Short mmCIF file of C-alpha atoms and ligand atoms in Angstrom, two decimals:
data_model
loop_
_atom_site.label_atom_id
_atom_site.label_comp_id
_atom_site.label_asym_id
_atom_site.label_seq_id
_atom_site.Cartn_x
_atom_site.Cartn_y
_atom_site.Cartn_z
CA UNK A 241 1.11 37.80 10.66
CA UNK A 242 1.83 35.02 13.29
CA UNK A 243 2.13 36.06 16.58
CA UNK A 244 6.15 35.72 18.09
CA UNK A 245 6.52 33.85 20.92
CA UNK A 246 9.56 33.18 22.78
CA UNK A 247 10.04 30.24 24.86
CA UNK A 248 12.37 29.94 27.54
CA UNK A 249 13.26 26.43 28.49
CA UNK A 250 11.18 24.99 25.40
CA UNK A 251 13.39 22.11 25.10
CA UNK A 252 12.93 20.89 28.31
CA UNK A 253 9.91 18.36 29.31
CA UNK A 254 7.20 20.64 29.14
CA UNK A 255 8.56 23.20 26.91
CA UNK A 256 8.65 20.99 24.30
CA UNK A 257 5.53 19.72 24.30
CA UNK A 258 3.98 23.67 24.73
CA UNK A 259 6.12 24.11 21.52
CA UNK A 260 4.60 21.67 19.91
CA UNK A 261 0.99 22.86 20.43
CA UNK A 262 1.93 26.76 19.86
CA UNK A 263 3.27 25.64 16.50
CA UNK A 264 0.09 23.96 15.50
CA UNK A 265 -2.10 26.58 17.15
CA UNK A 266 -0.09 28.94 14.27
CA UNK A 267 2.60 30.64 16.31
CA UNK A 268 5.69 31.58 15.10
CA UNK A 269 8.09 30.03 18.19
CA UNK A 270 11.90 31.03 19.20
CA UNK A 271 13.45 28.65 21.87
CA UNK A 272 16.06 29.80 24.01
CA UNK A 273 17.58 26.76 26.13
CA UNK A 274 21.46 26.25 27.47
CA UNK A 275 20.47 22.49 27.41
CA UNK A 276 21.23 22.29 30.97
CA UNK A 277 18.54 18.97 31.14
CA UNK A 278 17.45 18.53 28.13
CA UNK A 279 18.65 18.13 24.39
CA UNK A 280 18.10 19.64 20.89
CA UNK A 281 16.82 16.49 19.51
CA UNK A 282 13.50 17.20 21.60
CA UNK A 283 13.12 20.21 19.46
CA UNK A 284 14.42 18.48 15.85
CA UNK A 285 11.53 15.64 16.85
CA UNK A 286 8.96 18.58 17.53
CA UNK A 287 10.03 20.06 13.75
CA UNK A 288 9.11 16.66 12.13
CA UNK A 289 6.55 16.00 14.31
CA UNK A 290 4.65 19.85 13.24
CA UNK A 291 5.25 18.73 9.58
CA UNK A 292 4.63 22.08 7.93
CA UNK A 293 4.39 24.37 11.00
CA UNK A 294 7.50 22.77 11.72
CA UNK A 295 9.65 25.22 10.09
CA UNK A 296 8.19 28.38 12.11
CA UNK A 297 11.05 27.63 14.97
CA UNK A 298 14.25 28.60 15.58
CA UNK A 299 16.15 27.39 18.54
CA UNK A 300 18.73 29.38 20.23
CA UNK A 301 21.75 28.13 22.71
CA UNK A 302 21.40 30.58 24.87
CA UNK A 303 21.63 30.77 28.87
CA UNK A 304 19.06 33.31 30.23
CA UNK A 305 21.96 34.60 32.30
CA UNK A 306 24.13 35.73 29.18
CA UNK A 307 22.60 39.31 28.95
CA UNK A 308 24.48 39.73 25.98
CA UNK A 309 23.35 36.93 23.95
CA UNK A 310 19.47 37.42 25.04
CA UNK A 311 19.64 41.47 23.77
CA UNK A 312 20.84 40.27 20.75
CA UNK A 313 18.15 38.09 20.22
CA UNK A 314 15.60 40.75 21.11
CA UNK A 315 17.46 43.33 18.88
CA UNK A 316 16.72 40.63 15.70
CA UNK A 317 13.14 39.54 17.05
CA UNK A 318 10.10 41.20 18.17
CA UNK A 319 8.67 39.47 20.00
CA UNK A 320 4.58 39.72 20.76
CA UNK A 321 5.12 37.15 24.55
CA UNK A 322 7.26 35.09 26.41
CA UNK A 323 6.59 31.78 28.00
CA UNK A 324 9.62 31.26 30.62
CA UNK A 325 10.00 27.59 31.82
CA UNK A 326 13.44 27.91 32.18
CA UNK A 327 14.56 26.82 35.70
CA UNK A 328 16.24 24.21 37.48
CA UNK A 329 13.94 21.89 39.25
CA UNK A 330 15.21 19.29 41.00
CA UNK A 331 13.59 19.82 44.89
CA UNK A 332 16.97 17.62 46.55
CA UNK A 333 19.47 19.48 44.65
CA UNK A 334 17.89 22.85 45.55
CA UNK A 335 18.46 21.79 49.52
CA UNK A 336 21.78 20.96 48.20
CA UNK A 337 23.14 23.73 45.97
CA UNK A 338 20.75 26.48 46.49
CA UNK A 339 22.85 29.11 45.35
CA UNK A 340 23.11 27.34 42.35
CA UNK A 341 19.20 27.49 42.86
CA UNK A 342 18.93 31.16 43.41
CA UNK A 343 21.83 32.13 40.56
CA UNK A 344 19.77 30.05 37.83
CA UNK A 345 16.02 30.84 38.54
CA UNK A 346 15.85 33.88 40.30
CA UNK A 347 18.92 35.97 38.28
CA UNK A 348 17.96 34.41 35.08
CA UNK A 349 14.47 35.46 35.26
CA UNK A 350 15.44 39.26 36.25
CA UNK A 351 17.41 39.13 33.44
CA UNK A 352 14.47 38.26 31.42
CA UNK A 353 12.44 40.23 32.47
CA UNK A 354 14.70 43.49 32.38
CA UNK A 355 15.48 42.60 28.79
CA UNK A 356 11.86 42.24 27.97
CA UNK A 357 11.14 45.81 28.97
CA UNK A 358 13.78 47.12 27.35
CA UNK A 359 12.44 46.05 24.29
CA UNK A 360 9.11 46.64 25.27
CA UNK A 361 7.88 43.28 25.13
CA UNK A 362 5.57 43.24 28.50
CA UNK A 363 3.39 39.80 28.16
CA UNK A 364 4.77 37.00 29.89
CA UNK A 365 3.72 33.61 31.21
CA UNK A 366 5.80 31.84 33.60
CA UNK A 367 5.95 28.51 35.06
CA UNK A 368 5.00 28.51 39.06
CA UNK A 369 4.17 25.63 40.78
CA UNK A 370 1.60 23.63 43.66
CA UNK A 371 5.12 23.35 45.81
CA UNK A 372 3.76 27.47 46.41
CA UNK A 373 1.00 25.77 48.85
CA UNK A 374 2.87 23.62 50.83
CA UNK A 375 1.22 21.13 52.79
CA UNK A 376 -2.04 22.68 52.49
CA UNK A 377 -4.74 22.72 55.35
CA UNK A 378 -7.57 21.45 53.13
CA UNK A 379 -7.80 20.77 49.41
CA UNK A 380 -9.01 21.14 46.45
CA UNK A 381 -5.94 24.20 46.46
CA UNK A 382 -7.57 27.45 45.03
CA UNK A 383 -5.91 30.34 43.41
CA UNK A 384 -6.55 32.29 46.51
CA UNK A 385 -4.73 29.45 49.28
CA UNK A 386 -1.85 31.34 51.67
CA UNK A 387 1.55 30.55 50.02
CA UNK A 388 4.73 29.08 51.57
CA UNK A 389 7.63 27.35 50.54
CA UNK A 390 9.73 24.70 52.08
CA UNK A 391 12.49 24.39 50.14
CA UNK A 392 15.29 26.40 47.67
CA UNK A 393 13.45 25.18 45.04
CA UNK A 394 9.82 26.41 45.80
CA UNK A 395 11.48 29.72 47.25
CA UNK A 396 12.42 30.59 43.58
CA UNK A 397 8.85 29.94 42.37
CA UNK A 398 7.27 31.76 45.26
CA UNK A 399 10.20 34.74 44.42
CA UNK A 400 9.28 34.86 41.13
CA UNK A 401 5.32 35.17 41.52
CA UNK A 402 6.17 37.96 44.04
CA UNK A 403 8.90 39.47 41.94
CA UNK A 404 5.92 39.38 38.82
CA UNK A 405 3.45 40.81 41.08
CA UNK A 406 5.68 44.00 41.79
CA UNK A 407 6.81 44.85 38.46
CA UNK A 408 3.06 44.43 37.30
CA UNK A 409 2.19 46.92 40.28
CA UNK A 410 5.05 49.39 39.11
CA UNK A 411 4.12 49.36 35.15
CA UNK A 412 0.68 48.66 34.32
CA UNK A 413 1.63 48.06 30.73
CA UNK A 414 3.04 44.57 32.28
CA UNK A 415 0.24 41.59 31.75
CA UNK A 416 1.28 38.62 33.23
CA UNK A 417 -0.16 34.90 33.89
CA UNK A 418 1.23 32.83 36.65
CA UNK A 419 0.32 28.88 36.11
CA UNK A 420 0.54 26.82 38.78
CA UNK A 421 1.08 23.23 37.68
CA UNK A 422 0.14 20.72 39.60
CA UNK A 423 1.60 17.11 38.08
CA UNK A 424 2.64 17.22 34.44
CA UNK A 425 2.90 13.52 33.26
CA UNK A 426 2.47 11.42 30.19
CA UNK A 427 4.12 12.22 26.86
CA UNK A 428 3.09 13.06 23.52
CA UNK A 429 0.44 10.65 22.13
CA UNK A 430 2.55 9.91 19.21
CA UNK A 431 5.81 9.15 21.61
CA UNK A 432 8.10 11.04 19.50
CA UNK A 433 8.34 13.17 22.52
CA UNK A 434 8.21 12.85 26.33
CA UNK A 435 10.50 13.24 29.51
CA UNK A 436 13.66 12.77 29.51
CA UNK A 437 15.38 13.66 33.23
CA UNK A 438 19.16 13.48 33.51
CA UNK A 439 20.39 11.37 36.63
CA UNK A 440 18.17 9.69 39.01
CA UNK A 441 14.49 10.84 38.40
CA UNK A 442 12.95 13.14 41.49
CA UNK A 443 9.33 12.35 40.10
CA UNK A 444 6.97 9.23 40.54
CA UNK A 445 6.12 8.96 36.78
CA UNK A 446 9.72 9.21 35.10
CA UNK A 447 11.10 6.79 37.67
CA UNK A 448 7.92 4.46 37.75
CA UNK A 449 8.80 4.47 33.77
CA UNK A 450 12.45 3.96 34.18
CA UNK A 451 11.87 0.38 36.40
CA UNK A 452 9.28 -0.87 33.30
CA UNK A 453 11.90 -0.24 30.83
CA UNK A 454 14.63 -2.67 33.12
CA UNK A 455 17.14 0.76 33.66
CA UNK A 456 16.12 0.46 37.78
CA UNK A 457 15.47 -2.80 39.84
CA UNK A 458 12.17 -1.00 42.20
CA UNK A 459 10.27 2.03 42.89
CA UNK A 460 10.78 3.13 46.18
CA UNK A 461 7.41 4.49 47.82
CA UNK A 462 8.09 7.39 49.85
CA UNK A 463 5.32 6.47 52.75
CA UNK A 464 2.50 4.43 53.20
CA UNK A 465 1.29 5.65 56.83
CA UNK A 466 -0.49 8.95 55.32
CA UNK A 467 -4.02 9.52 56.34
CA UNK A 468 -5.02 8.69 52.75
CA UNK A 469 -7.19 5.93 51.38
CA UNK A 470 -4.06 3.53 51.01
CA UNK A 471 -1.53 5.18 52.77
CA UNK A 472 0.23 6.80 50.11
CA UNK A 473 0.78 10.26 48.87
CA UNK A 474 -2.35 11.84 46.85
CA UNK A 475 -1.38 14.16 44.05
CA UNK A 476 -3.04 15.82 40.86
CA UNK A 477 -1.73 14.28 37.96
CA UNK A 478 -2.31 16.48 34.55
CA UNK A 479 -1.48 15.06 30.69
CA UNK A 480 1.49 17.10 29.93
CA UNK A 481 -0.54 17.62 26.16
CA UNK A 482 -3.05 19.27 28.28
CA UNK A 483 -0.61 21.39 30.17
CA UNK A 484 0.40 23.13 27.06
CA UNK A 485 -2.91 23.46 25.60
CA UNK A 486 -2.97 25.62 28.72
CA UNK A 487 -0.75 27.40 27.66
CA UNK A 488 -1.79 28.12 24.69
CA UNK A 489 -4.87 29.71 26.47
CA UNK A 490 -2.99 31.77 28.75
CA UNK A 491 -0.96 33.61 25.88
CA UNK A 492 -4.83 33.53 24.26
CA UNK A 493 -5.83 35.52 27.45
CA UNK A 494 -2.88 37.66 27.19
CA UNK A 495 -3.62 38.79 23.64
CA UNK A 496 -7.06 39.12 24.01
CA UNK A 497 -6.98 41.73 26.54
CA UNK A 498 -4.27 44.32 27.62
CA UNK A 499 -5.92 44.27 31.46
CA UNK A 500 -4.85 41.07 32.52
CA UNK A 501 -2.56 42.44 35.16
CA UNK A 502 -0.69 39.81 37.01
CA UNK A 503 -3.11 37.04 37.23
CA UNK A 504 -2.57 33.41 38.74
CA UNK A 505 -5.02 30.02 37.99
CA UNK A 506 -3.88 26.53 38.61
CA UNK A 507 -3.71 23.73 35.85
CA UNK A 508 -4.68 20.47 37.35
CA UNK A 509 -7.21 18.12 36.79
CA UNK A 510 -9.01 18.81 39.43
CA UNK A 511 -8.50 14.80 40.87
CA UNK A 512 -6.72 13.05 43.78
CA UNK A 513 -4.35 9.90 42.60
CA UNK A 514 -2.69 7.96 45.34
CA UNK A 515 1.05 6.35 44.66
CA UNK A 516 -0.11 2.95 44.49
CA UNK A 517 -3.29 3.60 42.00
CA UNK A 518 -0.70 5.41 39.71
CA UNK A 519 1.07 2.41 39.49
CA UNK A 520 -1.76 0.39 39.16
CA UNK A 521 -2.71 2.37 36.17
CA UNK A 522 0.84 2.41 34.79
CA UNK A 523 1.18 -1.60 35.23
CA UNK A 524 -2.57 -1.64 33.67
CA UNK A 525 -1.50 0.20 30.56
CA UNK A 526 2.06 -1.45 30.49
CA UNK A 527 1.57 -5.11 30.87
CA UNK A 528 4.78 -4.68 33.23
CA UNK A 529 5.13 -5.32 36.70
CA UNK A 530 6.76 -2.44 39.18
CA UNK A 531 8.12 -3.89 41.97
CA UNK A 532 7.54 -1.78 45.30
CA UNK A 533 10.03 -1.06 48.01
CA UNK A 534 8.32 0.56 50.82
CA UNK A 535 10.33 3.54 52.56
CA UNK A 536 9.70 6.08 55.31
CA UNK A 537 7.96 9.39 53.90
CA UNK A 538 10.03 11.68 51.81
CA UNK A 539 11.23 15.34 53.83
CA UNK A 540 9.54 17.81 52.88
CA UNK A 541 6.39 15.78 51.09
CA UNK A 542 2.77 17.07 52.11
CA UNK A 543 -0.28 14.25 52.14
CA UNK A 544 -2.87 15.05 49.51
CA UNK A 545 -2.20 18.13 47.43
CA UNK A 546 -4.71 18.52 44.17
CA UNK A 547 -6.49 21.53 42.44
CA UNK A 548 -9.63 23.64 42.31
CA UNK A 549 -10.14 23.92 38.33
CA UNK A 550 -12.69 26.01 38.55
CA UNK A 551 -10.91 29.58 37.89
CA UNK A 552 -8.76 28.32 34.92
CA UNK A 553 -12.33 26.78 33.38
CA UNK A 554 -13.56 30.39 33.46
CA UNK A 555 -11.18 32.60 32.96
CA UNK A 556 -8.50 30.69 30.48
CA UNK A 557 -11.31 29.53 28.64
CA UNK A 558 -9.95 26.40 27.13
CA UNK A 559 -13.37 25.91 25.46
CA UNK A 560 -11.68 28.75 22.93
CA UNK A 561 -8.47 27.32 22.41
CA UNK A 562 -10.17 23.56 22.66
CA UNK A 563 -13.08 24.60 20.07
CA UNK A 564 -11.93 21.02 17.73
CA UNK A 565 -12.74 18.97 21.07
CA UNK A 566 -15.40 20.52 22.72
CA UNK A 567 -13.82 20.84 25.68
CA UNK A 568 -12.84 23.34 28.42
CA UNK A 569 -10.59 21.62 30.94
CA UNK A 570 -8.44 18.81 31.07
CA UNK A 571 -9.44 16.41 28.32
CA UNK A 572 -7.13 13.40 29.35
CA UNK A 573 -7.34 10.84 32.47
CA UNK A 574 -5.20 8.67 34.27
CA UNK A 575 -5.43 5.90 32.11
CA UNK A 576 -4.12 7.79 28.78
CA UNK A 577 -1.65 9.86 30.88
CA UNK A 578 -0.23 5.89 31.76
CA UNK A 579 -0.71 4.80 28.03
CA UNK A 580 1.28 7.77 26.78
CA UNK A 581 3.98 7.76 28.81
CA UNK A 582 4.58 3.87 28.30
CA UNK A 583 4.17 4.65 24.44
CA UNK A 584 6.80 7.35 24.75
CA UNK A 585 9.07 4.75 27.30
CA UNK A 586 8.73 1.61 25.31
CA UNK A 587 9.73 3.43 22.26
CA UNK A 588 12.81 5.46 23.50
CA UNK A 589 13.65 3.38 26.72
CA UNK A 590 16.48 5.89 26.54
CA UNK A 591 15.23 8.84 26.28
CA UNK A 592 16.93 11.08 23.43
CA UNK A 593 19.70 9.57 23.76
CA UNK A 594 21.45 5.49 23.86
CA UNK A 595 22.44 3.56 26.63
CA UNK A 596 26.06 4.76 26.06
CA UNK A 597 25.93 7.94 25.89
CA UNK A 598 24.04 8.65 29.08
CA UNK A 599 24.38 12.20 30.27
CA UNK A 600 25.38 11.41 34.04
CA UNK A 601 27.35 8.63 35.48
CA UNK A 602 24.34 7.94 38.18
CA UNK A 603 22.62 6.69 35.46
P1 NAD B 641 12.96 20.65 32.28
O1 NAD B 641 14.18 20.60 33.12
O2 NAD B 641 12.66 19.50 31.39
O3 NAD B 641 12.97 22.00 31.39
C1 NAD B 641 13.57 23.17 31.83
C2 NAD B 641 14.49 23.65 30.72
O4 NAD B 641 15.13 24.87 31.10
C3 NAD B 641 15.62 22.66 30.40
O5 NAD B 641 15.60 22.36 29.02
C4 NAD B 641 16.90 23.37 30.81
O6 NAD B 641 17.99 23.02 29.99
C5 NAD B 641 16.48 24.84 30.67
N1 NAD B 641 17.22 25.79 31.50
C6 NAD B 641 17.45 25.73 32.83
N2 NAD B 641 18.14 26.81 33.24
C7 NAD B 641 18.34 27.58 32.14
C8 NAD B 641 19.00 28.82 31.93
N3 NAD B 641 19.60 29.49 32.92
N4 NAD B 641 19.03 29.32 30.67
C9 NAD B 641 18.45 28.66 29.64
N5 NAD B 641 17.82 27.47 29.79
C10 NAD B 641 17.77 26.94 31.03
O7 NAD B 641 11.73 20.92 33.27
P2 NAD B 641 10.17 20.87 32.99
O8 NAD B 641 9.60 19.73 33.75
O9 NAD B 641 9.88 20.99 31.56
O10 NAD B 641 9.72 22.18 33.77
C11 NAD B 641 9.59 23.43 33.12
C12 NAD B 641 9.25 24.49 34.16
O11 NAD B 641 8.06 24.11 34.84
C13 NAD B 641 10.32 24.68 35.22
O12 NAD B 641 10.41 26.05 35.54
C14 NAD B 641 9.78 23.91 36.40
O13 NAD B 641 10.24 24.41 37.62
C15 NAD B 641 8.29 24.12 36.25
N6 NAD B 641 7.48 23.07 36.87
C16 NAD B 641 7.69 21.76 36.52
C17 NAD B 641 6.95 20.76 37.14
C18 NAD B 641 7.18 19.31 36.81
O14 NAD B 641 6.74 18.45 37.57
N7 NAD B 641 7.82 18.97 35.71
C19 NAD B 641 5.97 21.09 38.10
C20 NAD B 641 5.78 22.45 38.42
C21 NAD B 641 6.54 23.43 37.79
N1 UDP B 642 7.08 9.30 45.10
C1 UDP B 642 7.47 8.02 45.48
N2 UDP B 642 8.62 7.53 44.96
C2 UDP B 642 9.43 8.22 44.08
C3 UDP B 642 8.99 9.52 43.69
C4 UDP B 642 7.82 10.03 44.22
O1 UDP B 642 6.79 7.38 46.26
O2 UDP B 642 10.46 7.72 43.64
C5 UDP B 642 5.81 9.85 45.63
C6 UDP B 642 5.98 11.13 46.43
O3 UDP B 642 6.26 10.84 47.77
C7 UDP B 642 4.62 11.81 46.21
C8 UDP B 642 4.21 11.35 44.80
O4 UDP B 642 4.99 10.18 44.52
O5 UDP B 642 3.67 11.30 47.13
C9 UDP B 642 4.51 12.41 43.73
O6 UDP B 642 5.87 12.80 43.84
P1 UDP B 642 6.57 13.75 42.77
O7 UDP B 642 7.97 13.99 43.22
O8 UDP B 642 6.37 13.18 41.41
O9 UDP B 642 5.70 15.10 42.83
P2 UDP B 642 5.55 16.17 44.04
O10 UDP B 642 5.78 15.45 45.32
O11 UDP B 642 6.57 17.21 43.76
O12 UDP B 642 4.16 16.66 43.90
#
């Protein structure tokens, strides 16, 4: 029988793509999303796009806050994990709104995870983040790196991963994996599927992708007086493909042992990428040029933040999950994250949706 997972979030950016792989990998996948930032055709494009596997998902409209709606859910499915993604994200709107912040992640994911141990479902992987290390005091960033937070935003991520560690501490029976990612880009290599943000986009790549499409006139580069090679921020930029595969090897871990506890690895590449070289790589694979507007340095940014792969090489072993490739860490580089995610632009310079019926006025 194919295992049950349930994915919170799964038709967001990332969740869809995770979806994707689980379905291939052979898992049976229920999606529970209130569609908040993202839309069900992500999900109808994953169906076609898993051909046969396709059919083993069901999506559900469901916000993780409606108790109700969740139990009944669990009450009809049982399910063997959960992968929660569901969250807001947006690091500006968090300073903003943060009790709109606190309300969504933090009483969402109690609600979660009470109704998982009602129904005795105890195996959950959950979406942290790099934002938990701040501006850190040297890098590569390992597992094992004091945590902080400096905004609404990373406070929920740093809440959950402490609210994880305590039930895990109170009930034994809880195994948990904490991933923090470092910086999901790219898109599926077909570009059926890829990032679609509503509003202005927070991140480098979806914005970067938004100017070569014509939808904004520059990218605006927050600083160019770090101490870096150019000036410009340094981050670890991770195929979002190889993001779920990571996934897929953390619910891997999770089945194949019931003394996992509550254990944390990053998923990065393991590489420093400066603003500028991203775009460099983007206008490489593109053929388009992005026009720069410098600006002064973005609160709240650190310098150089990228990851120490080494514990998530180990201990996830991707080589398991990555048996067809060979391979046990990230597979992808720079140059096919920037490929896929002009594929994916270039063929839906919209997103999911048509110039028309954009989502938010601001865009
Ligand atoms: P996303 O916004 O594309 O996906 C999140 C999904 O969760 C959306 O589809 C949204 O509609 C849904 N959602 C939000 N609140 C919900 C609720 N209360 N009930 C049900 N559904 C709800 O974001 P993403 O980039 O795919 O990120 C997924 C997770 O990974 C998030 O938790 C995010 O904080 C985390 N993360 C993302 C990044 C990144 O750069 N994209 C980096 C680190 C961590
Ligand atoms: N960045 C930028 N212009 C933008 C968005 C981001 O110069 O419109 C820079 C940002 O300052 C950082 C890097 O790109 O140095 C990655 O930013 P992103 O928000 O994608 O990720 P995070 O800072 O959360 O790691």
């Amino acid at each position: 029988m194919a295992k049950k997972i349930l994915v919170t979030g799964g038709a967001g950016y990332i969740g869809s793509h995770t979806v994707m792989q689980l379905l291939l990998a052979g898992f049976s996948v229920s999606v529970v999303d209130n569609l908040d930032n993202s839309s069900e055709a992500s999900l109808e494009r994953v169906a076609e796009l898993a051909g046969d596997c396709g059919k083993n998902m069901t999506f559900h409209k469901i916000d993780l806050r409606d108790r109700d709606a969740l139990k009944k859910l669990f009450a009809t499915t049982k399910f063997d994990a959960v992968i929660h993604f569901a969250g807001l994200k947006a690091v500006g709107e968090s300073v903003q709104k943060p009790l709109l912040y606190y309300n969504n992640n933090i009483i969402g994911t109690i609600i979660l995870l009470e109704t998982m141990a009602e129904h005795g479902c105890k195996k959950l992987v959950f979406s942290s983040s790099a934002t938990v290390y701040g501006w850190p005091k040297e890098v590569p960033c390992t597992e094992e790196f004091p945590l902080c937070a400096t905004n609404p935003y990373g406070r929920t991520k740093l809440m959950i991963e402490e609210i994880c560690r305590d039930i895990q501490l109170g009930d034994s029976e809880w195994d948990i994996v904490l991933l923090r990612y470092f910086n999901p880009v790219g898109a599926h290599p077909s570009g059926f599927i890829g990032e679609d943000p509503r509003g202005i986009p927070n991140n480098l790549m979806p914005f970067v992708q938004q100017v070569a499409v014509g939808r904004r006139p520059a990218l605006t580069v927050f600083g160019n007086d770090y101490s870096t090679k150019d000036g410009t921020g340094v981050r670890d930029y991770i195929h979002v493909v190889d993001l779920a595969d990571g996934h897929i090897a953390a619910v891997e871990k999770l089945f194949r042992s019931n003394k996992t506890g509550c254990d944390v690895y990053n998923l990065g590449t393991g590489k420093g990428t400066s603003v500028l070289e991203m775009v460099e790589a983007f206008e490489k694979a593109s053929g388009k040029k992005i026009p720069l507007v410098m600006a002064g340095r973005r609160p709240g940014d650190s310098e150089t933040v990228y990851a120490s792969t080494s514990k998530a090489e180990k201990e996830l072993n991707w080589k398991y999950v990555f048996v067809s490739y060979y391979y046990c860490r990230a597979k992808y580089g720079i140059e096919e994250m920037c490929r896929d995610q002009w594929n994916w632009a270039s063929k839906n310079p919209w997103g999911y949706g048509k110039p028309n019926e954009s989502a938010d006025p601001s865009t």
